[in-house]
CSV table of C-alpha atoms in Angstrom, one decimal:
chain,number,residue,atom,x,y,z
A,1,MET,CA,-30.7,-7.6,45.5
A,2,SER,CA,-32.5,-10.6,47.0
A,3,SER,CA,-32.8,-12.6,43.8
A,4,SER,CA,-30.4,-15.6,43.5
A,5,SER,CA,-27.7,-16.3,40.9
A,6,SER,CA,-28.7,-18.5,37.9
A,7,PRO,CA,-27.2,-22.0,37.8
A,8,PRO,CA,-23.9,-22.3,35.8
A,9,SER,CA,-25.2,-25.1,33.6
A,10,SER,CA,-26.7,-22.9,30.8
A,11,LEU,CA,-24.4,-20.9,28.8
A,12,GLY,CA,-26.8,-18.0,28.2
A,13,GLY,CA,-27.7,-17.8,31.8
A,14,GLY,CA,-31.3,-16.9,31.1
A,15,GLU,CA,-30.3,-13.2,31.0
A,16,GLY,CA,-30.7,-12.5,27.3
A,17,PRO,CA,-27.9,-12.4,24.7
A,18,SER,CA,-24.6,-12.0,26.5
A,19,SER,CA,-22.9,-10.4,23.5
A,20,SER,CA,-22.9,-6.6,22.9
A,21,ARG,CA,-21.7,-7.1,19.4
A,22,SER,CA,-23.3,-8.3,16.2
A,23,ARG,CA,-23.3,-12.1,16.1
A,24,ARG,CA,-22.5,-12.3,12.3
A,25,ARG,CA,-20.3,-10.6,9.8
A,26,ALA,CA,-20.8,-10.5,6.1
A,27,GLY,CA,-21.6,-13.9,4.6
A,28,ASN,CA,-21.2,-16.9,6.9
A,29,ASP,CA,-18.2,-15.5,8.9
A,30,VAL,CA,-19.2,-15.7,12.5
A,31,TRP,CA,-17.5,-13.6,15.2
A,32,PRO,CA,-16.2,-15.8,18.1
A,33,GLU,CA,-17.1,-13.2,20.7
A,34,PRO,CA,-20.5,-14.6,21.6
A,35,PHE,CA,-19.0,-17.9,22.4
A,36,VAL,CA,-16.2,-16.4,24.4
A,37,GLU,CA,-18.5,-14.2,26.4
A,38,ASP,CA,-20.7,-17.2,27.3
A,39,LEU,CA,-17.6,-19.2,28.2
A,40,ALA,CA,-16.3,-16.4,30.4
A,41,LEU,CA,-19.6,-16.1,32.2
A,42,LEU,CA,-19.7,-19.9,32.7
A,43,VAL,CA,-16.2,-20.3,34.0
A,44,ALA,CA,-16.4,-17.2,36.3
A,45,THR,CA,-19.7,-18.6,37.8
A,46,TYR,CA,-18.3,-22.1,38.3
A,47,THR,CA,-15.1,-20.7,39.8
A,48,SER,CA,-16.9,-18.4,42.3
A,49,ARG,CA,-19.1,-21.3,43.5
A,50,SER,CA,-16.4,-24.0,43.6
A,51,VAL,CA,-13.4,-21.9,44.8
A,52,GLY,CA,-14.7,-18.5,45.9
A,53,ARG,CA,-15.9,-15.2,44.6
A,54,LEU,CA,-12.5,-13.6,44.6
A,55,ALA,CA,-11.1,-16.4,42.5
A,56,ALA,CA,-13.4,-15.5,39.6
A,57,ALA,CA,-11.2,-12.5,38.6
A,58,GLN,CA,-8.2,-14.8,38.1
A,59,ALA,CA,-10.2,-17.2,36.0
A,60,LEU,CA,-11.4,-14.3,33.8
A,61,SER,CA,-7.9,-13.0,33.4
A,62,LEU,CA,-6.7,-16.3,32.0
A,63,ILE,CA,-9.5,-16.4,29.5
A,64,PHE,CA,-8.7,-12.8,28.3
A,65,GLN,CA,-5.0,-13.7,27.7
A,66,VAL,CA,-5.7,-16.5,25.2
A,67,CYS,CA,-5.5,-14.1,22.2
A,68,SER,CA,-6.3,-10.6,21.1
A,69,THR,CA,-9.8,-11.5,20.0
A,70,TRP,CA,-10.6,-13.0,23.4
A,71,GLN,CA,-9.1,-10.1,25.1
A,72,ALA,CA,-11.4,-7.8,23.1
A,73,VAL,CA,-14.3,-9.5,24.8
A,74,SER,CA,-13.2,-7.9,28.1
A,75,HIS,CA,-14.5,-4.6,26.8
A,76,SER,CA,-18.1,-5.8,26.6
A,77,ASP,CA,-20.1,-3.9,29.2
A,78,LEU,CA,-23.0,-6.4,29.0
A,79,LEU,CA,-20.6,-9.2,29.9
A,80,TRP,CA,-19.5,-7.3,33.0
A,81,GLN,CA,-23.1,-6.6,33.9
A,82,ASN,CA,-23.9,-10.3,33.8
A,83,LEU,CA,-20.7,-11.1,35.7
A,84,THR,CA,-21.6,-8.5,38.4
A,85,ARG,CA,-25.1,-9.9,38.8
A,86,ARG,CA,-23.8,-13.5,38.9
A,87,ILE,CA,-20.8,-13.1,41.2
A,88,TRP,CA,-21.8,-10.1,43.4
A,89,ASN,CA,-25.6,-10.3,43.2
A,90,ARG,CA,-25.6,-6.6,42.3
A,91,HIS,CA,-28.2,-5.2,40.0
A,92,GLU,CA,-27.9,-1.4,40.3
A,93,LEU,CA,-25.2,0.4,38.4
A,94,LEU,CA,-23.6,3.0,40.8
A,95,ARG,CA,-20.3,3.5,38.8
A,96,PRO,CA,-19.7,4.7,35.2
A,97,THR,CA,-19.5,1.2,33.8
A,98,TRP,CA,-20.3,-2.3,34.8
A,99,ARG,CA,-16.6,-3.3,34.6
A,100,GLU,CA,-15.9,-0.6,37.2
A,101,GLU,CA,-18.8,-1.9,39.2
A,102,TYR,CA,-17.5,-5.4,39.2
A,103,ILE,CA,-14.0,-4.2,40.1
A,104,TYR,CA,-15.3,-2.2,43.0
A,105,TRP,CA,-17.2,-5.1,44.6
A,106,HIS,CA,-14.2,-7.4,44.0
A,107,GLN,CA,-11.9,-4.9,45.8
A,108,THR,CA,-14.5,-4.5,48.6
A,109,ALA,CA,-14.7,-8.2,49.2
A,110,ASN,CA,-10.9,-8.3,49.3
A,111,ASN,CA,-11.0,-5.6,51.9
A,112,PHE,CA,-13.2,-7.9,54.0
A,113,LEU,CA,-10.8,-10.7,53.6
A,114,HIS,CA,-7.7,-8.6,54.6
A,115,HIS,CA,-9.2,-6.6,57.5
A,116,ARG,CA,-9.2,-3.2,55.7
A,117,TYR,CA,-12.0,-0.8,56.8
A,118,THR,CA,-12.7,2.6,58.3
A,119,TYR,CA,-14.7,3.0,61.5
A,120,ASN,CA,-17.2,5.6,62.5
A,121,THR,CA,-20.0,6.0,65.1
A,122,LEU,CA,-23.4,7.3,64.3
A,123,HIS,CA,-25.3,9.4,66.8
A,124,PHE,CA,-28.7,10.9,67.2
A,125,VAL,CA,-30.6,12.9,69.8
A,126,PRO,CA,-33.9,11.1,70.8
A,127,GLU,CA,-37.0,13.2,70.5
A,128,ASN,CA,-38.4,14.6,73.8
A,129,ASN,CA,-35.1,13.9,75.4
A,130,ASP,CA,-33.1,16.9,76.6
A,131,ASP,CA,-30.2,14.9,77.7
A,132,ASP,CA,-28.0,14.1,74.7
A,133,ASN,CA,-26.3,11.3,76.5
A,134,ASN,CA,-29.3,9.6,78.0
A,135,ASN,CA,-30.2,6.9,75.5
A,136,ASP,CA,-30.2,4.1,78.1
A,137,SER,CA,-33.9,3.6,77.9
A,138,LEU,CA,-33.7,2.9,74.2
A,139,PHE,CA,-33.1,-0.7,73.1
A,140,CYS,CA,-32.2,-1.2,69.5
A,141,ARG,CA,-34.3,-4.0,68.0
A,142,ARG,CA,-33.4,-4.0,64.3
A,143,LEU,CA,-30.9,-2.5,61.8
A,144,ALA,CA,-31.3,-2.3,58.0
A,145,LEU,CA,-28.9,-1.2,55.2
A,146,SER,CA,-29.3,0.0,51.7
A,147,ASP,CA,-26.7,1.4,49.3
A,148,HIS,CA,-26.9,4.9,50.9
A,149,HIS,CA,-29.0,4.6,54.1
A,150,LEU,CA,-29.0,2.9,57.4
A,151,ALA,CA,-32.1,2.5,59.6
A,152,ALA,CA,-32.3,1.6,63.2
A,153,GLY,CA,-35.5,0.5,64.9
A,154,PHE,CA,-35.9,0.8,68.7
A,155,SER,CA,-38.0,-0.5,71.5
A,156,ASP,CA,-40.0,2.7,71.7
A,157,GLY,CA,-41.2,2.2,68.2
A,158,SER,CA,-39.0,4.9,66.7
A,159,VAL,CA,-36.9,4.3,63.5
A,160,GLN,CA,-33.8,6.5,63.0
A,161,LEU,CA,-32.6,7.0,59.5
A,162,PHE,CA,-29.0,7.9,58.5
A,163,PHE,CA,-27.4,8.9,55.2
A,164,LEU,CA,-24.2,6.8,54.9
A,165,PRO,CA,-22.2,9.0,52.6
A,166,THR,CA,-22.1,11.8,55.2
A,167,ARG,CA,-22.8,9.6,58.3
A,168,LEU,CA,-25.5,12.1,59.3
A,169,HIS,CA,-28.8,11.5,60.9
A,170,LEU,CA,-31.7,12.4,58.5
A,171,SER,CA,-35.0,11.6,60.1
A,172,THR,CA,-37.0,10.0,63.0
A,173,PHE,CA,-40.2,8.1,62.2
A,174,HIS,CA,-42.9,6.8,64.7
A,175,PRO,CA,-45.7,4.4,64.2
A,176,HIS,CA,-49.3,5.7,64.5
A,177,HIS,CA,-50.6,5.9,68.0
A,178,ARG,CA,-52.9,3.2,69.3
A,179,ASP,CA,-53.8,1.4,72.6
A,180,LEU,CA,-50.7,-0.3,74.1
A,181,LEU,CA,-50.9,-4.0,74.9
A,182,GLY,CA,-47.7,-3.9,76.8
A,183,GLN,CA,-44.7,-1.7,77.4
A,184,PHE,CA,-43.0,-3.0,74.2
A,185,SER,CA,-46.0,-3.6,71.9
A,186,ARG,CA,-44.7,-0.7,69.7
A,187,ALA,CA,-41.2,-2.0,69.6
A,188,VAL,CA,-39.8,-2.3,66.1
A,189,SER,CA,-39.7,-6.0,64.9
A,190,GLY,CA,-38.5,-5.6,61.4
A,191,ILE,CA,-37.3,-3.1,58.7
A,192,ILE,CA,-37.2,-3.4,54.9
A,193,LEU,CA,-35.0,-0.6,53.4
A,194,SER,CA,-34.2,0.7,50.0
A,195,ASP,CA,-32.9,4.1,49.0
A,196,ILE,CA,-36.5,5.3,48.2
A,197,GLN,CA,-38.7,3.5,50.6
A,198,LEU,CA,-38.6,2.3,54.3
A,199,VAL,CA,-41.1,-0.3,55.6
A,200,PHE,CA,-41.1,-1.1,59.3
A,201,ALA,CA,-43.2,-3.3,61.5
A,202,THR,CA,-43.9,-3.4,65.3
A,203,LEU,CA,-44.6,-6.2,67.8
A,204,ASP,CA,-48.3,-5.4,67.8
A,205,GLY,CA,-48.5,-6.3,64.0
A,206,ASP,CA,-48.7,-2.8,62.6
A,207,ILE,CA,-46.8,-2.2,59.3
A,208,HIS,CA,-45.9,1.4,58.2
A,209,VAL,CA,-44.5,2.7,54.9
A,210,VAL,CA,-42.3,5.7,54.5
A,211,ILE,CA,-41.2,7.4,51.3
A,212,ILE,CA,-37.6,8.6,51.9
A,213,GLY,CA,-37.2,12.3,51.3
A,214,ASP,CA,-41.0,12.9,51.5
A,215,ALA,CA,-42.2,15.1,54.3
A,216,VAL,CA,-45.4,13.0,54.6
A,217,PRO,CA,-45.6,11.0,57.9
A,218,PRO,CA,-45.5,7.2,57.8
A,219,ARG,CA,-48.5,5.5,56.4
A,220,ARG,CA,-50.0,2.6,58.2
A,221,ALA,CA,-50.3,-0.2,55.5
A,222,HIS,CA,-51.6,-2.9,57.9
A,223,LEU,CA,-53.3,-2.7,61.3
A,224,GLY,CA,-52.1,-5.5,63.5
A,225,ASP,CA,-54.4,-7.9,65.5
A,226,VAL,CA,-52.4,-9.2,68.5
A,227,VAL,CA,-55.3,-11.1,70.0
A,228,ASN,CA,-55.9,-13.2,67.0
A,229,ASP,CA,-52.4,-13.4,65.5
A,230,GLY,CA,-49.9,-13.0,68.4
A,231,ALA,CA,-46.8,-10.9,68.5
A,232,LEU,CA,-45.0,-10.1,65.2
A,233,VAL,CA,-41.6,-11.2,66.3
A,234,ASP,CA,-39.7,-10.7,63.0
A,235,PHE,CA,-40.5,-9.0,59.6
A,236,THR,CA,-38.6,-9.0,56.3
A,237,GLY,CA,-39.3,-8.9,52.6
A,238,CYS,CA,-38.1,-8.4,49.1
A,239,ASP,CA,-39.3,-6.8,45.9
A,240,GLN,CA,-42.2,-9.1,45.7
A,241,TRP,CA,-43.2,-10.1,49.2
A,242,TRP,CA,-43.4,-9.0,52.8
A,243,VAL,CA,-43.1,-11.8,55.3
A,244,GLY,CA,-43.9,-11.8,59.0
A,245,LEU,CA,-43.1,-14.4,61.7
A,246,TYR,CA,-45.6,-14.4,64.6
A,247,ALA,CA,-45.6,-16.1,68.0
A,248,GLY,CA,-48.5,-16.4,70.4
A,249,VAL,CA,-51.4,-18.0,68.6
A,250,PRO,CA,-51.0,-21.7,67.3
A,251,GLY,CA,-51.2,-22.2,63.6
A,252,ARG,CA,-50.5,-18.6,62.6
A,253,ALA,CA,-46.7,-18.4,62.4
A,254,PHE,CA,-46.3,-17.1,58.9
A,255,HIS,CA,-48.0,-14.1,57.3
A,256,ILE,CA,-47.3,-13.3,53.7
A,257,TRP,CA,-48.3,-10.1,51.9
A,258,ASN,CA,-48.0,-9.1,48.2
A,259,ARG,CA,-45.6,-6.1,48.3
A,260,GLU,CA,-47.2,-4.3,45.4
A,261,THR,CA,-50.8,-4.5,46.5
A,262,GLU,CA,-50.1,-4.8,50.3
A,263,GLU,CA,-52.7,-7.6,50.4
A,264,LEU,CA,-52.4,-10.4,53.0
A,265,VAL,CA,-52.3,-13.5,50.9
A,266,PHE,CA,-51.4,-16.2,53.4
A,267,VAL,CA,-51.7,-17.0,57.1
A,268,GLY,CA,-50.6,-20.3,58.6
A,269,GLY,CA,-47.8,-22.5,59.9
A,270,GLU,CA,-46.8,-24.0,63.3
A,271,LEU,CA,-43.1,-23.2,63.5
A,272,THR,CA,-43.5,-20.9,66.6
A,273,ASP,CA,-46.3,-22.9,68.4
A,274,PRO,CA,-43.8,-24.1,71.1
A,275,GLU,CA,-42.8,-20.4,71.7
A,276,ALA,CA,-46.4,-19.1,72.0
A,277,LEU,CA,-45.9,-18.1,75.6
A,278,MET,CA,-42.6,-16.4,74.9
A,279,GLY,CA,-44.3,-14.4,72.1
A,280,TRP,CA,-46.8,-12.9,74.6
A,281,HIS,CA,-44.0,-12.1,77.0
A,282,LEU,CA,-42.2,-10.0,74.3
A,283,LEU,CA,-45.0,-7.4,74.6
A,284,THR,CA,-44.2,-6.7,78.3
A,285,GLU,CA,-40.6,-7.5,78.9
A,286,VAL,CA,-37.1,-7.9,77.3
A,287,THR,CA,-36.7,-11.6,76.5
A,288,GLU,CA,-34.6,-13.8,74.3
A,289,ILE,CA,-35.2,-13.6,70.6
A,290,VAL,CA,-38.1,-16.0,69.8
A,291,GLY,CA,-37.4,-16.4,66.0
A,292,ARG,CA,-36.0,-14.9,62.9
A,293,ILE,CA,-37.0,-15.1,59.3
A,294,ARG,CA,-35.1,-14.1,56.1
A,295,VAL,CA,-36.0,-14.1,52.4
A,296,THR,CA,-33.4,-16.2,50.6
A,297,THR,CA,-34.6,-15.8,47.0
A,298,ARG,CA,-37.7,-14.4,45.3
A,299,GLU,CA,-39.5,-17.8,45.9
A,300,THR,CA,-38.4,-18.9,49.4
A,301,ALA,CA,-37.8,-17.8,53.0
A,302,VAL,CA,-36.0,-19.5,55.8
A,303,ALA,CA,-37.1,-19.2,59.5
A,304,CYS,CA,-35.4,-20.2,62.6
A,305,THR,CA,-36.4,-20.8,66.2
A,306,SER,CA,-34.3,-22.5,69.0
A,307,LEU,CA,-35.8,-25.8,68.0
A,308,GLN,CA,-35.7,-25.9,64.2
A,309,LEU,CA,-35.0,-24.4,60.8
A,310,MET,CA,-37.8,-24.2,58.3
A,311,VAL,CA,-37.9,-23.3,54.6
A,312,ILE,CA,-41.2,-22.1,53.1
A,313,ASP,CA,-42.3,-21.5,49.6
A,314,LEU,CA,-43.5,-17.9,49.0
A,315,GLN,CA,-44.7,-18.4,45.5
A,316,ASN,CA,-46.9,-21.2,46.6
A,317,GLN,CA,-47.8,-19.5,49.9
A,318,GLY,CA,-47.1,-21.5,53.0
A,319,ILE,CA,-45.9,-24.8,51.5
A,320,ILE,CA,-43.1,-26.2,53.7
A,321,ILE,CA,-40.1,-27.1,51.5
A,322,ARG,CA,-38.0,-28.4,54.4
A,323,ALA,CA,-38.0,-28.5,58.2
A,324,GLU,CA,-35.0,-29.6,60.2
A,325,PRO,CA,-35.1,-29.9,63.9
A,326,SER,CA,-32.0,-29.0,65.9
A,327,ARG,CA,-30.8,-31.7,68.3
A,328,ARG,CA,-28.6,-29.3,70.3
A,329,GLY,CA,-30.8,-26.2,70.1
A,330,LEU,CA,-30.0,-23.1,68.1
A,331,ILE,CA,-29.0,-19.6,69.3
A,332,VAL,CA,-31.6,-17.6,67.4
A,333,ALA,CA,-29.7,-14.3,67.7
A,334,SER,CA,-26.9,-15.9,65.7
A,335,PHE,CA,-29.1,-16.8,62.7
A,336,ASP,CA,-28.9,-14.9,59.4
A,337,ALA,CA,-29.3,-15.7,55.7
A,338,ARG,CA,-28.1,-14.0,52.5
A,339,ASN,CA,-29.1,-15.0,49.0
A,340,GLU,CA,-29.2,-18.8,49.2
A,341,THR,CA,-26.8,-19.2,52.2
A,342,LEU,CA,-27.5,-19.2,55.9
A,343,VAL,CA,-25.6,-19.4,59.1
A,344,ALA,CA,-26.6,-20.5,62.7
A,345,VAL,CA,-24.8,-21.3,65.9
A,346,ASP,CA,-26.0,-24.1,68.2
A,347,SER,CA,-26.0,-24.2,71.9
A,348,ARG,CA,-22.5,-25.6,72.1
A,349,GLY,CA,-21.1,-22.8,70.0
A,350,MET,CA,-20.8,-24.7,66.7
A,351,ALA,CA,-21.7,-22.6,63.7
A,352,SER,CA,-23.1,-24.3,60.5
A,353,VAL,CA,-23.1,-22.6,57.1
A,354,ARG,CA,-25.7,-24.0,54.7
A,355,SER,CA,-26.5,-23.5,51.1
A,356,ARG,CA,-29.4,-24.1,48.8
A,357,ALA,CA,-32.2,-23.3,51.2
A,358,ASP,CA,-34.4,-26.0,49.6
A,359,ASP,CA,-32.2,-28.8,51.1
A,360,LEU,CA,-30.1,-27.0,53.7
A,361,GLU,CA,-26.9,-28.7,52.5
A,362,GLU,CA,-24.0,-27.9,54.8
A,363,ILE,CA,-21.1,-26.0,53.3
A,364,CYS,CA,-18.8,-25.8,56.4
A,365,ARG,CA,-18.6,-25.5,60.1
A,366,PHE,CA,-16.7,-23.3,62.5
A,367,ASN,CA,-16.5,-23.0,66.3
A,368,VAL,CA,-17.6,-19.7,67.9
A,369,ARG,CA,-15.7,-19.9,71.2
A,370,GLY,CA,-17.5,-18.5,74.2
A,371,ALA,CA,-20.9,-18.3,72.4
A,372,ASN,CA,-22.6,-20.8,74.8
A,373,GLN,CA,-21.4,-18.9,77.9
A,374,ARG,CA,-21.5,-15.3,76.9
A,375,GLY,CA,-24.1,-15.2,74.1
A,376,VAL,CA,-23.7,-14.4,70.4
A,377,VAL,CA,-25.3,-12.1,68.0
A,378,GLY,CA,-24.7,-12.8,64.3
A,379,CYS,CA,-25.1,-11.7,60.7
A,380,MET,CA,-23.6,-12.4,57.3
A,381,ASN,CA,-23.1,-11.1,53.8
A,382,GLY,CA,-22.3,-13.0,50.6
A,383,GLY,CA,-18.8,-14.1,51.7
A,384,TYR,CA,-18.3,-13.7,55.4
A,385,ALA,CA,-20.1,-14.3,58.7
A,386,MET,CA,-19.8,-11.8,61.6
A,387,MET,CA,-20.4,-12.9,65.1
A,388,TRP,CA,-20.4,-10.6,68.2
A,389,VAL,CA,-19.2,-12.4,71.2
A,390,GLY,CA,-17.1,-11.1,74.2
A,391,ASN,CA,-17.5,-7.4,73.3
A,392,VAL,CA,-15.9,-7.8,69.9
A,393,ILE,CA,-17.0,-8.8,66.4
A,394,ARG,CA,-15.3,-11.8,64.9
A,395,VAL,CA,-15.2,-12.6,61.2
A,396,TRP,CA,-15.2,-16.0,59.4
A,397,ASN,CA,-15.0,-17.0,55.7
A,398,ILE,CA,-18.3,-18.8,54.9
A,399,GLU,CA,-16.7,-20.5,51.9
A,400,ASN,CA,-14.4,-22.7,54.0
A,401,GLY,CA,-15.1,-21.8,57.7
A,402,ALA,CA,-11.8,-20.2,58.2
A,403,TYR,CA,-11.5,-17.7,61.1
A,404,LEU,CA,-10.1,-14.4,59.7
A,405,TYR,CA,-9.9,-11.8,62.4
A,406,SER,CA,-11.7,-9.6,65.0
A,407,LEU,CA,-12.6,-6.1,64.3
A,408,ARG,CA,-10.3,-3.8,66.3
A,409,GLU,CA,-13.0,-1.9,68.2
A,410,ARG,CA,-14.3,-3.2,71.6
A,411,ILE,CA,-17.9,-2.0,71.4
A,412,GLY,CA,-19.4,-3.5,74.6
A,413,ASN,CA,-22.8,-5.3,74.6
A,414,ILE,CA,-24.8,-5.0,71.4
A,415,ASN,CA,-28.5,-5.5,70.7
A,416,ALA,CA,-28.4,-5.7,66.9
A,417,ILE,CA,-26.0,-6.3,64.1
A,418,ILE,CA,-26.2,-6.3,60.3
A,419,ALA,CA,-23.9,-6.6,57.3
A,420,ASP,CA,-24.0,-6.2,53.5
A,421,GLU,CA,-21.3,-6.4,50.9
A,422,ARG,CA,-19.7,-3.1,52.1
A,423,TYR,CA,-20.7,-2.3,55.7
A,424,VAL,CA,-20.9,-4.0,59.1
A,425,ALA,CA,-23.2,-2.1,61.6
A,426,ALA,CA,-23.9,-2.8,65.2
A,427,CYS,CA,-25.8,-0.9,67.9
A,428,SER,CA,-24.5,-1.1,71.5
A,429,SER,CA,-26.6,-0.9,74.6
A,430,ASP,CA,-26.1,2.9,74.9
A,431,ALA,CA,-27.8,3.3,71.4
A,432,THR,CA,-24.5,4.1,69.7
A,433,ILE,CA,-24.3,2.7,66.2
A,434,HIS,CA,-20.8,1.4,65.2
A,435,LEU,CA,-20.2,1.4,61.5
A,436,SER,CA,-17.3,-0.4,59.7
A,437,ASP,CA,-16.9,0.6,56.1
A,438,PHE,CA,-15.0,-1.9,53.9
A,439,GLY,CA,-15.7,0.0,50.6
A,440,ALA,CA,-13.0,0.2,48.0
A,441,GLN,CA,-11.3,3.6,48.0
């Protein structure tokens, strides 16, 4: 899901033939369907980028109404597969046909726009804790979502896994034991989640791999070295790379691993050098978030500290594509990125939405009132930005910066928040996970 949409300039889209029918009849009589399918893909892609993703459906409807032959193209499942990948960045078929897949994600995005969702809370009983209601010592550090699972990583190093269709708690995972270099050295600093695998990292630099549904305990894939690398303050990845953001030792901000081989292929970068001391403090006390990093495409990642944004090339490990200092200072907890779009709020409460991570071009701005006084924790999906401020989660349209609404529930202080194209999840200070489901019914 992390790969980007192809540019709209090529009719074929680089995704193979877009027609599911034969391109020729007897003799030289050529069916028009291949041309119409390419045209439909081009128009829908352009419309989604220039007007918005929901507008693509109306553009397709107009094309299919031209004549009966053009309408027949609407039955091409391969066309709907390409459309679903382009518009919704979805590559897994979860419904009977790709047309139904496209319709589902269109309706779900429309639910986000119009404030339609169901709300649940997820609970678990911490291990070695006889008091079901005493989760106060647990501090949620990270949340991660996949199609069917949610994972929550805590300050004690535990990762709680839930099954979303039933809202039930499935498993608890712990990192391997080792000497502690501070009270929070085992705190979870990042999670990469799919429906078959969970990878989580801790502040001490350890990385563990779990096969979901397997009774085998977590396997340590990488042994951290805090003394030489500093604290692993954030960790993310995609189907090709694992990426870690470190703070504490100058010149070692970025670590990149090959996901398949689990080999460390790059160490370097100076992004977090000014925050080196804060990196060490993370091991022993609860402090402000030092930095965040997100994979934006298969080839790039964007990282944020309070002082600047930086885009790095993963394919050519460590090359800085762009670095942009912040004049006002950024609230790191507000930063998130999805596909090729990112959002961050500055110290005055002004949020900036930017596209094309290679040049950080600004799409729009919006004001997050109260962010500079009360703090803000943010996330985003492909169409909307969610910001927690003042005990509620507020929602903006990232295509134009329009404020839409606040979620109905007042959830108190939160430590972590995440969103995808269907869910918004947040964990409050009492370790209750609040789940809003916008999925089409």
